GROMACS .gro file of C-alpha atoms in nm:
model
   74
    1UNK     CA    1  -1.298   2.324   4.263
    2UNK     CA    2  -0.988   2.280   4.478
    3UNK     CA    3  -0.806   2.587   4.615
    4UNK     CA    4  -0.467   2.515   4.462
    5UNK     CA    5  -0.306   2.811   4.638
    6UNK     CA    6  -0.288   2.596   4.952
    7UNK     CA    7  -0.136   2.291   4.783
    8UNK     CA    8   0.228   2.207   4.738
    9UNK     CA    9   0.376   2.161   4.391
   10UNK     CA   10   0.391   1.786   4.456
   11UNK     CA   11   0.021   1.777   4.547
   12UNK     CA   12  -0.074   1.976   4.236
   13UNK     CA   13   0.136   1.744   4.021
   14UNK     CA   14  -0.029   1.437   4.175
   15UNK     CA   15  -0.379   1.577   4.121
   16UNK     CA   16  -0.290   1.660   3.761
   17UNK     CA   17  -0.162   1.310   3.694
   18UNK     CA   18  -0.476   1.162   3.849
   19UNK     CA   19  -0.699   1.386   3.635
   20UNK     CA   20  -0.508   1.295   3.318
   21UNK     CA   21  -0.524   0.926   3.403
   22UNK     CA   22  -0.899   0.948   3.463
   23UNK     CA   23  -0.956   1.136   3.135
   24UNK     CA   24  -0.707   0.955   2.910
   25UNK     CA   25  -0.635   0.625   3.082
   26UNK     CA   26  -0.284   0.530   3.198
   27UNK     CA   27  -0.135   0.492   2.850
   28UNK     CA   28  -0.287   0.817   2.726
   29UNK     CA   29  -0.158   0.997   3.035
   30UNK     CA   30   0.192   0.862   2.976
   31UNK     CA   31   0.186   0.964   2.610
   32UNK     CA   32   0.065   1.312   2.706
   33UNK     CA   33   0.339   1.351   2.966
   34UNK     CA   34   0.609   1.246   2.716
   35UNK     CA   35   0.534   1.559   2.515
   36UNK     CA   36   0.668   1.776   2.795
   37UNK     CA   37   0.994   1.600   2.874
   38UNK     CA   38   1.289   1.827   2.827
   39UNK     CA   39   1.555   1.711   2.591
   40UNK     CA   40   1.920   1.758   2.659
   41UNK     CA   41   2.204   1.921   2.476
   42UNK     CA   42   2.210   2.205   2.229
   43UNK     CA   43   2.031   2.113   1.906
   44UNK     CA   44   2.177   2.402   1.708
   45UNK     CA   45   2.532   2.323   1.811
   46UNK     CA   46   2.483   1.950   1.746
   47UNK     CA   47   2.328   2.018   1.404
   48UNK     CA   48   2.613   2.248   1.305
   49UNK     CA   49   2.866   1.992   1.422
   50UNK     CA   50   2.701   1.715   1.217
   51UNK     CA   51   2.609   1.910   0.905
   52UNK     CA   52   2.874   2.180   0.903
   53UNK     CA   53   2.794   2.485   0.693
   54UNK     CA   54   2.753   2.354   0.337
   55UNK     CA   55   2.679   2.586   0.048
   56UNK     CA   56   2.372   2.537  -0.168
   57UNK     CA   57   2.600   2.413  -0.446
   58UNK     CA   58   2.753   2.151  -0.216
   59UNK     CA   59   2.407   2.030  -0.113
   60UNK     CA   60   2.294   1.999  -0.475
   61UNK     CA   61   2.614   1.815  -0.567
   62UNK     CA   62   2.559   1.567  -0.285
   63UNK     CA   63   2.198   1.510  -0.392
   64UNK     CA   64   2.309   1.453  -0.750
   65UNK     CA   65   2.575   1.207  -0.637
   66UNK     CA   66   2.320   1.013  -0.431
   67UNK     CA   67   2.081   1.001  -0.729
   68UNK     CA   68   2.352   0.867  -0.954
   69UNK     CA   69   2.445   0.598  -0.700
   70UNK     CA   70   2.079   0.493  -0.672
   71UNK     CA   71   2.047   0.470  -1.050
   72UNK     CA   72   2.352   0.243  -1.067
   73UNK     CA   73   2.189   0.008  -0.812
   74UNK     CA   74   1.860  -0.007  -1.002
   0.00000   0.00000   0.00000
């Protein structure tokens, strides 16, 4: 086993990528790495901005309206 305490972060990263590629193949390695990419923004703030703060009654009313519109199309 390699003494990683003497390796730089870049060297450790490279060895990790090589090990993943050997074990999973290049496509599998890429798919694995995608799981760890950091997103951007603030999900909670974005969600609140998009959805607002509807009451349960408002949500049910919107669902009912959508159902009625779908029934008219059918």
